[in-house]
Every structure is written in C-alpha cells, then in structure tokens.
Amino acid sequence: MTNQTGLRVGEDRFRLLEAIGRLGSISAAAKEAGLSYKAAWDAANALNNLFARPLIVTRPGGRHGGGAEVTAAGRRALRTHRRLTESLGELLAGLDLSLADGQDDPDLPGPSLWSFLMKTSARNCFHGVVSAITAGSVNTEVSLRISETTTITAVLTNQSVAALDLRQGRPAFALIKASTPLLTRDMEGMRLSARNQIHGTVLSIDKGAVNTEAVLDIGGGKTLAAIITNNSAWALALEPGMRCCALIKASQIILGVE
C-alpha cells in the first residue's frame, strides 16, 4: 500500500500495525513479528510520519510498561491495505496473463502502479500539504504543513517547483536525512539563522560506537530522527524527556509529489 505521498509502506509494517491493534503493546507486537523493540518503534514512528494523521498512539509506562493503540485512521489504513492487497493481486495476475500472451492492454494501469515499489533511504519522511509559496528570481521558498503544530520550509529552484507543479493546498512529502538536523538545547530567546527550528522532546537515544541517534517527539504524532556524534550527545547531556531544538537548513530538505 502507498500513503498519500506515493511512498511504499511495506507489508511488514502493516503486519506490525495489525499486531499492535490486537495486542495493545508495541513490545508484544515486536516479539510476535520477530523484531527488536527499537525496530518496532522506528516502524511505528515512520507510519505516523508518512500519513496525515497518526496511526498509532502510545500510553506512558516505560520500555516494558504502558501500551499502544491503533487509531481510527490506523484501522482505516488496515482496511484499505487489505482491499488494496486483494485488488493488486488481481491486477498483477491479469498483467502476467497479458505479458504471456504478448498483448498490450490499454486498460491496465501505467507507471503509477509501480509507485507501490518506491522506497527511500531518508530516515525522515513527512507527509504534508503546501501551505505557502514565495517565489524569487531564481529560487522559491515552499512551506509544507506536516501537522497542526509544525510547518517546515524548503528552498527549491524555480525549475524544480514548476516540474513538481507545487502549489498551495497540494499534498507533498519532505525527505530529511537523519544526518541533516543539528541539535541544540531548547533555549528560549535564542536567535539563529537556520530557517527551520523544530522544537521537540527527546523520546529515545540509541548510542553507537561513533554516533548517537536521537528521536524527538515534535508534536502532532510526528517524530524526527537525528544522528549526531557521541561527543555532541555527551556535550548536550541528551536524555529522554529533555527539550531540544532541531535546526535544519531549508536548502537541505527534498520535496516530492506523487
């Protein structure tokens, strides 16, 4: 199934979503699906970011406590996925027959069918709606509203804006590599030149040999993953529950449409 951005949401994530709805727990669903707790959390966060409304909400309780619930939007996504899977199977079966016969069927869907196979390596992918466009002589500033509390701004060439046919009110998606955001302590009154200053609360920290991955809750059911050096994480004294600000240059955000 694809979300509104046209990006592929894998079958494994829908199996996890169904298990969360049935078991009421991300840790229990991860165990059933054969995933690590972190992998399940990453998948849950990715699902929430990819859709306009959160599919999963959690209740506090720590790593082995609390619980999780699939929202009404999540249940609709599961129903749609089941119907789409059945329909896609029929379409592909028909396509196989057509190819075997060496015939071209004008009624078969074109390249948009293969958008189901699209993947991206970007750690952060957000669905949103274009809320404002400010054109310049060479570049255009595009604002994308990804939740009720967060709007991100990207700077694209005028040629790219025209090629994507970006306009106010059009759905689009933003790709942000995890290595892009710079994290800083959430300091009131601080003035910086970065166009995007996204405030959030640290949800989790995963320290590696060289780098640390921090996941921020940025409101509206959305999360942002940032990878920084271990030295930087130590200097910031990062810990869950701490307020942070992610700084992202507008020129480092990639926008796309279906």
Coordinates of C-alpha atoms in Angstrom, one line a residue:
M1 CA 0.0 0.0 0.0
T2 CA 1.1 3.6 -0.6
N3 CA 0.2 6.5 1.6
Q4 CA -0.9 9.9 0.2
T5 CA 2.7 10.7 -0.8
G6 CA 3.0 7.6 -3.0
L7 CA 5.8 6.2 -0.9
R8 CA 5.7 2.5 -0.3
V9 CA 4.6 1.2 3.1
G10 CA 5.8 -2.3 3.4
E11 CA 3.7 -5.4 4.2
D12 CA 5.8 -6.0 7.3
R13 CA 4.8 -2.6 8.8
F14 CA 1.1 -3.4 8.3
R15 CA 1.6 -6.8 10.0
L16 CA 3.1 -4.9 12.9
L17 CA 0.3 -2.4 12.9
E18 CA -2.3 -5.2 13.0
A19 CA -0.4 -6.9 15.9
I20 CA -0.3 -3.6 17.8
G21 CA -4.0 -3.2 17.5
R22 CA -4.6 -6.8 18.6
L23 CA -2.1 -6.9 21.5
G24 CA -2.2 -3.3 22.6
S25 CA 1.6 -3.2 23.0
I26 CA 4.5 -2.3 20.8
S27 CA 6.9 -4.6 22.7
A28 CA 4.5 -7.5 22.4
A29 CA 3.8 -6.8 18.7
A30 CA 7.6 -6.6 18.1
K31 CA 8.1 -10.0 19.7
E32 CA 5.4 -11.6 17.6
A33 CA 6.8 -10.1 14.5
G34 CA 10.3 -11.1 15.3
L35 CA 11.6 -7.5 15.5
S36 CA 13.7 -5.7 18.0
Y37 CA 11.9 -3.2 20.2
K38 CA 13.8 -0.4 18.5
A39 CA 12.9 -1.6 15.0
A40 CA 9.2 -1.8 16.0
W41 CA 9.4 1.8 17.4
D42 CA 11.1 3.0 14.3
A43 CA 8.4 1.4 12.1
A44 CA 5.6 2.9 14.3
N45 CA 7.2 6.4 14.1
A46 CA 7.6 6.0 10.3
L47 CA 4.0 5.1 9.9
N48 CA 2.8 8.1 11.9
N49 CA 5.1 10.4 9.8
L50 CA 4.0 9.1 6.5
F51 CA 0.3 9.6 7.0
A52 CA -1.6 12.8 7.5
R53 CA -3.0 11.5 10.9
P54 CA -1.2 9.3 13.4
L55 CA -2.0 5.6 13.0
I56 CA -0.6 4.6 16.5
V57 CA -0.8 6.4 19.8
T58 CA 1.1 5.3 22.9
R59 CA 0.4 5.5 26.6
P60 CA 3.3 6.2 29.1
G61 CA 4.8 3.3 31.0
G62 CA 8.4 2.8 30.0
R63 CA 10.1 0.2 27.9
H64 CA 8.1 -2.8 29.2
G65 CA 5.0 -0.9 30.5
G66 CA 2.3 1.4 29.1
G67 CA 0.6 0.4 25.9
A68 CA -0.2 1.3 22.4
E69 CA -3.5 1.8 20.5
V70 CA -4.3 1.8 16.8
T71 CA -6.3 4.9 16.0
A72 CA -9.4 5.2 13.8
A73 CA -7.1 6.4 11.0
G74 CA -4.9 3.3 11.6
R75 CA -7.9 1.0 11.4
R76 CA -9.0 2.6 8.1
A77 CA -5.4 2.2 6.8
L78 CA -5.5 -1.5 7.7
R79 CA -8.9 -2.0 5.9
T80 CA -7.7 -0.1 2.9
H81 CA -4.5 -2.2 2.8
R82 CA -6.4 -5.4 2.8
R83 CA -8.7 -4.3 0.0
L84 CA -5.7 -2.9 -2.0
T85 CA -3.7 -6.1 -1.5
E86 CA -6.6 -8.1 -2.9
S87 CA -7.0 -5.8 -5.9
L88 CA -3.3 -5.6 -6.6
G89 CA -3.1 -9.4 -6.7
E90 CA -5.8 -9.5 -9.3
L91 CA -4.2 -6.7 -11.3
L92 CA -0.8 -8.4 -11.3
A93 CA -2.4 -11.7 -12.2
G94 CA -4.0 -10.0 -15.2
L95 CA -0.7 -8.4 -16.1
D96 CA 1.1 -11.7 -16.1
L97 CA -1.6 -13.2 -18.5
S98 CA -1.3 -10.2 -20.8
L99 CA 2.5 -10.4 -20.9
A100 CA 2.3 -14.2 -21.5
D101 CA 0.0 -13.6 -24.5
G102 CA 2.3 -10.8 -25.8
Q103 CA -0.6 -8.3 -25.8
D104 CA -0.8 -4.7 -24.7
D105 CA -3.9 -4.0 -22.6
P106 CA -4.8 -0.3 -22.7
D107 CA -6.9 -0.7 -19.6
L108 CA -4.0 -1.8 -17.4
P109 CA -2.6 0.9 -15.2
G110 CA 0.5 2.6 -16.3
P111 CA 3.7 3.6 -14.3
S112 CA 1.6 4.7 -11.3
L113 CA 1.1 1.1 -10.4
W114 CA 4.8 0.7 -9.8
S115 CA 4.8 3.6 -7.3
F116 CA 3.9 0.9 -4.8
L117 CA 7.5 -0.3 -5.1
M118 CA 9.1 3.1 -4.4
K119 CA 11.4 3.2 -1.4
T120 CA 13.7 5.9 0.1
S121 CA 16.8 5.8 2.2
A122 CA 16.0 9.0 4.0
R123 CA 15.4 8.4 7.7
N124 CA 12.7 11.1 8.0
C125 CA 9.8 11.3 5.6
F126 CA 6.8 13.5 6.3
H127 CA 3.5 13.8 4.5
G128 CA 2.1 17.3 4.4
V129 CA 0.2 20.0 2.4
V130 CA 1.8 23.0 0.8
S131 CA 0.7 26.0 2.9
A132 CA 2.7 28.8 1.2
I133 CA 4.9 29.5 -1.8
T134 CA 7.2 32.6 -2.1
A135 CA 8.8 32.9 -5.5
G136 CA 12.1 34.6 -6.1
S137 CA 14.1 35.3 -9.3
V138 CA 16.0 32.0 -9.0
N139 CA 14.7 30.1 -6.0
T140 CA 11.3 29.5 -4.4
E141 CA 10.6 29.1 -0.7
V142 CA 7.9 26.4 -0.1
S143 CA 6.3 25.8 3.3
L144 CA 4.9 22.4 4.0
R145 CA 2.5 21.9 6.9
I146 CA 3.1 18.4 8.3
S147 CA 1.0 18.7 11.4
E148 CA -1.2 21.3 13.3
T149 CA 1.9 22.4 15.2
T150 CA 4.8 22.0 12.7
T151 CA 5.5 23.6 9.3
I152 CA 8.8 23.0 7.5
T153 CA 10.3 25.2 4.8
A154 CA 12.3 24.2 1.8
V155 CA 14.1 26.2 -0.8
L156 CA 13.9 24.8 -4.3
T157 CA 14.9 26.2 -7.7
N158 CA 12.1 27.7 -9.7
Q159 CA 12.6 25.0 -12.3
S160 CA 12.0 22.2 -9.6
V161 CA 8.9 23.9 -8.3
A162 CA 7.5 24.0 -11.9
A163 CA 8.5 20.4 -12.6
L164 CA 6.7 19.2 -9.4
D165 CA 3.8 21.5 -10.1
L166 CA 3.9 22.7 -6.5
R167 CA 1.1 25.0 -5.4
Q168 CA -0.7 26.0 -2.3
G169 CA -3.0 23.2 -1.0
R170 CA -1.3 20.4 -2.9
P171 CA -0.2 17.3 -0.9
A172 CA 3.6 16.7 -1.0
F173 CA 6.2 14.9 1.1
A174 CA 9.5 16.0 2.6
L175 CA 12.7 13.9 2.9
I176 CA 15.2 14.7 5.5
K177 CA 18.3 12.6 6.1
A178 CA 19.0 11.9 9.8
S179 CA 22.5 13.3 9.5
T180 CA 21.0 16.7 8.5
P181 CA 19.4 18.1 11.7
L182 CA 21.7 19.9 14.2
L183 CA 20.5 19.6 17.8
T184 CA 20.7 22.2 20.4
R185 CA 19.3 22.7 23.9
D186 CA 15.9 24.3 23.8
M187 CA 16.8 27.8 24.8
E188 CA 14.1 30.5 24.9
G189 CA 15.1 33.7 23.1
M190 CA 17.9 32.1 21.1
R191 CA 18.3 33.7 17.6
L192 CA 19.7 31.6 14.8
S193 CA 19.8 31.8 11.0
A194 CA 18.5 28.3 10.3
R195 CA 15.2 28.6 8.5
N196 CA 13.7 25.5 10.3
Q197 CA 13.9 25.5 14.1
I198 CA 11.8 22.5 15.1
H199 CA 11.3 22.1 18.9
G200 CA 10.6 18.7 20.5
T201 CA 11.1 16.4 23.3
V202 CA 13.6 13.5 23.3
L203 CA 11.8 10.2 23.0
S204 CA 14.7 7.8 22.8
I205 CA 18.5 7.7 22.5
D206 CA 20.5 5.0 20.8
K207 CA 24.2 5.2 21.2
G208 CA 26.6 3.5 18.8
A209 CA 30.3 3.2 18.6
V210 CA 30.7 6.7 17.0
N211 CA 27.3 8.3 16.6
T212 CA 24.1 8.6 18.6
E213 CA 20.6 8.5 17.2
A214 CA 18.1 10.8 19.0
V215 CA 14.4 10.6 18.2
L216 CA 12.4 13.7 19.0
D217 CA 8.6 14.0 19.5
I218 CA 7.8 17.2 17.5
G219 CA 4.0 17.1 18.2
G220 CA 1.0 16.1 16.2
G221 CA 2.1 12.4 16.3
K222 CA 5.2 13.2 14.3
T223 CA 8.8 12.3 15.2
L224 CA 12.2 13.4 13.9
A225 CA 15.3 11.3 14.0
A226 CA 18.7 13.0 14.2
I227 CA 22.2 11.4 14.1
I228 CA 24.9 13.3 15.9
T229 CA 28.4 12.3 17.2
N230 CA 28.7 10.7 20.6
N231 CA 30.7 13.7 21.7
S232 CA 27.9 16.1 20.8
A233 CA 25.4 13.9 22.6
W234 CA 27.6 14.0 25.7
A235 CA 28.0 17.8 25.4
L236 CA 24.3 18.3 25.2
A237 CA 23.7 15.8 28.0
L238 CA 20.9 14.2 26.0
E239 CA 18.4 12.1 27.8
P240 CA 14.7 11.1 27.3
G241 CA 12.3 13.8 28.3
M242 CA 14.7 16.7 27.6
R243 CA 13.6 19.5 25.4
C244 CA 15.6 20.1 22.2
C245 CA 15.6 22.1 19.1
A246 CA 16.5 20.6 15.6
L247 CA 18.0 23.1 13.2
I248 CA 17.6 22.3 9.5
K249 CA 18.6 24.5 6.6
A250 CA 15.8 25.0 4.1
S251 CA 18.2 24.0 1.2
Q252 CA 18.7 20.5 2.8
I253 CA 15.1 19.4 2.5
I254 CA 14.0 17.5 -0.5
L255 CA 10.3 17.8 -1.6
G256 CA 8.4 15.4 -3.8
V257 CA 4.9 14.6 -5.0
E258 CA 3.2 11.5 -6.3

